[in-house]
PDB file of C-alpha atoms and ligand atoms in Angstrom:
ATOM      1  CA  MET C 404     -17.388   6.636   4.692  1.00  0.00           C
ATOM      2  CA  GLY C 405     -16.110   3.442   3.289  1.00  0.00           C
ATOM      3  CA  ASN C 406     -19.268   1.365   2.932  1.00  0.00           C
ATOM      4  CA  ASP C 407     -17.635  -0.981   0.343  1.00  0.00           C
ATOM      5  CA  ILE C 408     -14.796  -1.955   2.787  1.00  0.00           C
ATOM      6  CA  SER C 409     -16.863  -2.685   5.813  1.00  0.00           C
ATOM      7  CA  PRO C 410     -16.271  -4.748   8.002  1.00  0.00           C
ATOM      8  CA  ILE C 411     -12.719  -3.899   8.919  1.00  0.00           C
ATOM      9  CA  ILE C 412     -10.601  -6.300  11.070  1.00  0.00           C
ATOM     10  CA  MET C 413      -8.523  -4.628  13.772  1.00  0.00           C
ATOM     11  CA  GLY C 414      -5.780  -5.964  16.146  1.00  0.00           C
ATOM     12  CA  CYS C 415      -3.353  -4.437  18.599  1.00  0.00           C
ATOM     13  CA  ASP C 416      -1.040  -5.231  21.382  1.00  0.00           C
ATOM     14  CA  HIS C 417      -1.216  -3.794  24.922  1.00  0.00           C
ATOM     15  CA  ALA C 418       0.791  -0.771  24.016  1.00  0.00           C
ATOM     16  CA  ALA C 419      -1.851   0.391  21.549  1.00  0.00           C
ATOM     17  CA  TYR C 420      -5.040  -0.922  23.245  1.00  0.00           C
ATOM     18  CA  PRO C 421      -6.171   2.601  24.287  1.00  0.00           C
ATOM     19  CA  LEU C 422      -5.818   3.909  20.774  1.00  0.00           C
ATOM     20  CA  LYS C 423      -7.449   0.846  19.165  1.00  0.00           C
ATOM     21  CA  GLU C 424     -10.544   1.398  21.316  1.00  0.00           C
ATOM     22  CA  LYS C 425     -10.799   4.949  20.198  1.00  0.00           C
ATOM     23  CA  ILE C 426     -10.290   4.067  16.460  1.00  0.00           C
ATOM     24  CA  LYS C 427     -12.832   1.363  16.901  1.00  0.00           C
ATOM     25  CA  ALA C 428     -15.503   3.729  18.275  1.00  0.00           C
ATOM     26  CA  TYR C 429     -14.641   6.226  15.526  1.00  0.00           C
ATOM     27  CA  LEU C 430     -15.188   3.648  12.793  1.00  0.00           C
ATOM     28  CA  MET C 431     -18.483   2.372  14.273  1.00  0.00           C
ATOM     29  CA  GLN C 432     -19.727   5.959  14.629  1.00  0.00           C
ATOM     30  CA  ASN C 433     -19.149   6.296  10.879  1.00  0.00           C
ATOM     31  CA  GLY C 434     -21.104   3.213  10.146  1.00  0.00           C
ATOM     32  CA  ILE C 435     -18.187   0.779   9.599  1.00  0.00           C
ATOM     33  CA  GLN C 436     -18.444  -2.598  11.153  1.00  0.00           C
ATOM     34  CA  VAL C 437     -15.392  -3.775  13.082  1.00  0.00           C
ATOM     35  CA  GLN C 438     -14.095  -7.258  13.763  1.00  0.00           C
ATOM     36  CA  ASP C 439     -12.059  -6.880  16.902  1.00  0.00           C
ATOM     37  CA  ALA C 440      -9.288  -9.497  16.967  1.00  0.00           C
ATOM     38  CA  GLY C 441      -7.863  -8.099  20.387  1.00  0.00           C
ATOM     39  CA  THR C 442      -6.139  -7.539  22.470  1.00  0.00           C
ATOM     40  CA  HIS C 443      -8.799  -6.536  24.873  1.00  0.00           C
ATOM     41  CA  ASP C 444      -6.992  -4.837  27.730  1.00  0.00           C
ATOM     42  CA  GLU C 445      -3.546  -3.419  28.680  1.00  0.00           C
ATOM     43  CA  THR C 446      -2.118  -6.786  29.903  1.00  0.00           C
ATOM     44  CA  SER C 447       1.176  -7.474  28.317  1.00  0.00           C
ATOM     45  CA  VAL C 448       0.950  -9.584  25.145  1.00  0.00           C
ATOM     46  CA  ASP C 449       2.999 -10.500  22.110  1.00  0.00           C
ATOM     47  CA  TYR C 450       2.179  -8.324  19.018  1.00  0.00           C
ATOM     48  CA  PRO C 451       2.742 -11.167  16.427  1.00  0.00           C
ATOM     49  CA  ASP C 452      -0.119 -13.094  17.881  1.00  0.00           C
ATOM     50  CA  PHE C 453      -2.499 -10.341  16.824  1.00  0.00           C
ATOM     51  CA  GLY C 454      -0.675  -9.307  13.722  1.00  0.00           C
ATOM     52  CA  VAL C 455      -0.704 -12.809  12.328  1.00  0.00           C
ATOM     53  CA  CYS C 456      -4.519 -13.065  12.994  1.00  0.00           C
ATOM     54  CA  VAL C 457      -5.302  -9.860  11.173  1.00  0.00           C
ATOM     55  CA  ALA C 458      -2.849 -10.259   8.309  1.00  0.00           C
ATOM     56  CA  SER C 459      -3.846 -13.901   7.566  1.00  0.00           C
ATOM     57  CA  SER C 460      -7.472 -12.870   7.321  1.00  0.00           C
ATOM     58  CA  VAL C 461      -6.715 -10.128   4.862  1.00  0.00           C
ATOM     59  CA  SER C 462      -4.251 -12.287   2.924  1.00  0.00           C
ATOM     60  CA  GLN C 463      -6.968 -14.941   2.494  1.00  0.00           C
ATOM     61  CA  GLY C 464      -9.504 -12.352   1.382  1.00  0.00           C
ATOM     62  CA  LYS C 465     -11.821 -12.743   4.413  1.00  0.00           C
ATOM     63  CA  TYR C 466     -11.511  -8.924   4.917  1.00  0.00           C
ATOM     64  CA  ALA C 467     -10.717  -6.305   2.421  1.00  0.00           C
ATOM     65  CA  ARG C 468      -8.932  -3.992   4.913  1.00  0.00           C
ATOM     66  CA  GLY C 469      -7.340  -4.279   8.303  1.00  0.00           C
ATOM     67  CA  ILE C 470      -5.953  -1.931  10.931  1.00  0.00           C
ATOM     68  CA  LEU C 471      -3.074  -3.011  13.167  1.00  0.00           C
ATOM     69  CA  LEU C 472      -1.507  -1.050  16.023  1.00  0.00           C
ATOM     70  CA  CYS C 473       1.403  -1.586  18.419  1.00  0.00           C
ATOM     71  CA  GLY C 474       3.656   0.779  20.344  1.00  0.00           C
ATOM     72  CA  THR C 475       5.497   2.089  17.213  1.00  0.00           C
ATOM     73  CA  GLY C 476       3.747   0.286  14.502  1.00  0.00           C
ATOM     74  CA  ILE C 477       7.040  -1.267  13.400  1.00  0.00           C
ATOM     75  CA  GLY C 478       6.561  -4.773  14.742  1.00  0.00           C
ATOM     76  CA  MET C 479       3.103  -5.132  13.315  1.00  0.00           C
ATOM     77  CA  ALA C 480       4.167  -3.894   9.877  1.00  0.00           C
ATOM     78  CA  MET C 481       6.971  -6.455   9.897  1.00  0.00           C
ATOM     79  CA  VAL C 482       4.614  -9.321  10.738  1.00  0.00           C
ATOM     80  CA  ALA C 483       1.909  -8.246   8.352  1.00  0.00           C
ATOM     81  CA  ASN C 484       4.047  -7.934   5.226  1.00  0.00           C
ATOM     82  CA  ARG C 485       5.167 -11.555   5.446  1.00  0.00           C
ATOM     83  CA  PHE C 486       1.795 -12.588   4.180  1.00  0.00           C
ATOM     84  CA  PRO C 487       0.974 -12.821   0.452  1.00  0.00           C
ATOM     85  CA  HIS C 488      -1.270 -10.023  -0.895  1.00  0.00           C
ATOM     86  CA  VAL C 489      -0.932  -8.010   2.283  1.00  0.00           C
ATOM     87  CA  ARG C 490       0.218  -4.497   1.606  1.00  0.00           C
ATOM     88  CA  ALA C 491       0.641  -3.101   5.161  1.00  0.00           C
ATOM     89  CA  ALA C 492       1.636   0.435   5.422  1.00  0.00           C
ATOM     90  CA  LEU C 493       3.040   1.976   8.704  1.00  0.00           C
ATOM     91  CA  CYS C 494       1.561   5.554   8.592  1.00  0.00           C
ATOM     92  CA  ASN C 495       2.247   7.830  11.474  1.00  0.00           C
ATOM     93  CA  ASP C 496       1.594  10.943   9.340  1.00  0.00           C
ATOM     94  CA  LEU C 497      -1.119  12.111   6.923  1.00  0.00           C
ATOM     95  CA  TYR C 498       1.032  12.244   3.800  1.00  0.00           C
ATOM     96  CA  SER C 499       2.139   8.592   4.069  1.00  0.00           C
ATOM     97  CA  ALA C 500      -1.445   7.533   4.787  1.00  0.00           C
ATOM     98  CA  ILE C 501      -2.750   9.180   1.553  1.00  0.00           C
ATOM     99  CA  GLN C 502       0.094   7.952  -0.572  1.00  0.00           C
ATOM    100  CA  SER C 503      -0.173   4.368   0.785  1.00  0.00           C
ATOM    101  CA  ARG C 504      -3.675   4.324  -0.738  1.00  0.00           C
ATOM    102  CA  ARG C 505      -2.874   6.301  -3.894  1.00  0.00           C
ATOM    103  CA  HIS C 506       0.267   4.442  -4.957  1.00  0.00           C
ATOM    104  CA  ASN C 507       0.549   1.368  -2.947  1.00  0.00           C
ATOM    105  CA  ASN C 508      -3.136   0.325  -2.598  1.00  0.00           C
ATOM    106  CA  ALA C 509      -2.364  -0.609   1.048  1.00  0.00           C
ATOM    107  CA  ASN C 510      -4.879  -2.987   2.624  1.00  0.00           C
ATOM    108  CA  ILE C 511      -3.628  -2.765   6.141  1.00  0.00           C
ATOM    109  CA  LEU C 512      -3.024   0.490   7.997  1.00  0.00           C
ATOM    110  CA  VAL C 513      -0.533   0.202  10.739  1.00  0.00           C
ATOM    111  CA  LEU C 514      -0.403   2.864  13.518  1.00  0.00           C
ATOM    112  CA  GLY C 515       1.869   3.466  16.442  1.00  0.00           C
ATOM    113  CA  GLY C 516      -0.198   3.863  19.603  1.00  0.00           C
ATOM    114  CA  ARG C 517       2.829   5.422  21.452  1.00  0.00           C
ATOM    115  CA  VAL C 518       3.667   7.724  18.627  1.00  0.00           C
ATOM    116  CA  LEU C 519       0.318   9.314  17.630  1.00  0.00           C
ATOM    117  CA  GLY C 520      -2.076  11.513  19.428  1.00  0.00           C
ATOM    118  CA  ASP C 521      -5.730  10.623  19.190  1.00  0.00           C
ATOM    119  CA  ALA C 522      -6.754  13.276  16.829  1.00  0.00           C
ATOM    120  CA  LEU C 523      -3.965  12.791  14.378  1.00  0.00           C
ATOM    121  CA  ALA C 524      -4.669   9.099  14.450  1.00  0.00           C
ATOM    122  CA  GLY C 525      -8.350   9.624  13.654  1.00  0.00           C
ATOM    123  CA  GLU C 526      -7.445  11.899  10.714  1.00  0.00           C
ATOM    124  CA  ILE C 527      -4.966   9.277   9.415  1.00  0.00           C
ATOM    125  CA  VAL C 528      -7.676   6.633   9.533  1.00  0.00           C
ATOM    126  CA  ARG C 529     -10.218   8.957   7.817  1.00  0.00           C
ATOM    127  CA  VAL C 530      -7.957   9.741   4.816  1.00  0.00           C
ATOM    128  CA  TRP C 531      -6.727   6.161   4.513  1.00  0.00           C
ATOM    129  CA  LEU C 532     -10.403   5.062   4.178  1.00  0.00           C
ATOM    130  CA  GLU C 533     -11.320   7.807   1.730  1.00  0.00           C
ATOM    131  CA  THR C 534      -8.415   7.823  -0.549  1.00  0.00           C
ATOM    132  CA  PRO C 535      -8.694   5.599  -3.696  1.00  0.00           C
ATOM    133  CA  PHE C 536      -5.969   3.666  -5.429  1.00  0.00           C
ATOM    134  CA  GLU C 537      -4.721   5.372  -8.612  1.00  0.00           C
ATOM    135  CA  GLY C 538      -4.003   2.142 -10.441  1.00  0.00           C
ATOM    136  CA  GLY C 539      -2.123   2.355 -13.783  1.00  0.00           C
ATOM    137  CA  ARG C 540       1.685   2.428 -13.419  1.00  0.00           C
ATOM    138  CA  HIS C 541       1.239   1.721  -9.721  1.00  0.00           C
ATOM    139  CA  GLN C 542      -0.660  -1.604 -10.329  1.00  0.00           C
ATOM    140  CA  LEU C 543       2.110  -2.697 -12.555  1.00  0.00           C
ATOM    141  CA  ARG C 544       4.547  -2.111  -9.765  1.00  0.00           C
ATOM    142  CA  LEU C 545       2.366  -3.939  -7.286  1.00  0.00           C
ATOM    143  CA  ASP C 546       2.230  -6.831  -9.663  1.00  0.00           C
ATOM    144  CA  LYS C 547       5.854  -7.265  -9.420  1.00  0.00           C
ATOM    145  CA  PHE C 548       5.675  -8.455  -5.769  1.00  0.00           C
ATOM    146  CA  ASP C 549       1.995  -9.085  -4.796  1.00  0.00           C
ATOM    147  CA  GLY C 550       2.125 -12.893  -5.016  1.00  0.00           C
ATOM    148  CA  PHE C 551       5.388 -13.313  -3.107  1.00  0.00           C
ATOM    149  CA  GLY C 552       5.175 -16.073  -0.529  1.00  0.00           C
ATOM    150  CA  GLU C 553       1.969 -17.537  -1.998  1.00  0.00           C
ATOM    151  CA  SER C 554       3.180 -21.118  -1.887  1.00  0.00           C
ATOM    152  CA  ARG C 555       3.777 -20.836   1.920  1.00  0.00           C
ATOM    153  CA  ASN C 556       1.493 -22.484   4.265  1.00  0.00           C
ATOM    154  CA  LEU C 557      -0.489 -19.900   6.228  1.00  0.00           C
TER     155      LEU C 557
HETATM  156  C1  RB5 Y 989       5.693  -3.495  23.128  1.00  0.00           C
HETATM  157  O1  RB5 Y 989       6.509  -2.985  24.236  1.00  0.00           O
HETATM  158  C2  RB5 Y 989       6.302  -2.910  21.907  1.00  0.00           C
HETATM  159  O2  RB5 Y 989       7.680  -3.543  21.672  1.00  0.00           O
HETATM  160  C3  RB5 Y 989       5.356  -3.122  20.739  1.00  0.00           C
HETATM  161  O3  RB5 Y 989       4.189  -2.544  21.011  1.00  0.00           O
HETATM  162  C4  RB5 Y 989       5.816  -2.584  19.419  1.00  0.00           C
HETATM  163  O4  RB5 Y 989       6.142  -1.234  19.470  1.00  0.00           O
HETATM  164  C5  RB5 Y 989       6.701  -3.437  18.608  1.00  0.00           C
HETATM  165  O5  RB5 Y 989       7.123  -3.069  17.431  1.00  0.00           O
END
């Protein structure tokens, strides 16, 4: 699974720490290296601190893919999509995860640790990693916004 996209950078807040640990173990069991940007326990933290770390790394091309988790996934998605070339998709269902790859070439998957059960979250990660981008008309659409914010200092 996903040899061309390893390593993956991950980040979460306290609300999604237990799910982050499970997803990290799942990835490593499948031969994918993980760069864990934290958080590392359930002590209350601010999700933007971890979202910025992961999203800026993907934005700068240091990692091809990232996974971010918070309670709902909403805050992390808001943070991540402020960075140029980041296409973060909040996917708390399988169809969105598949379409985020096929049509949006999403490079950051965002999950809600207080929304998802472990088994569904694992399936969402699996299909997100396995589904290719379709390109074509979808690439033309991405080209219309992909460079937004590029001149901003990261
Ligand atoms: C933390 O309580 C919670 O607000 C956060 O995990 C996330 O859901 C924000 O969008």
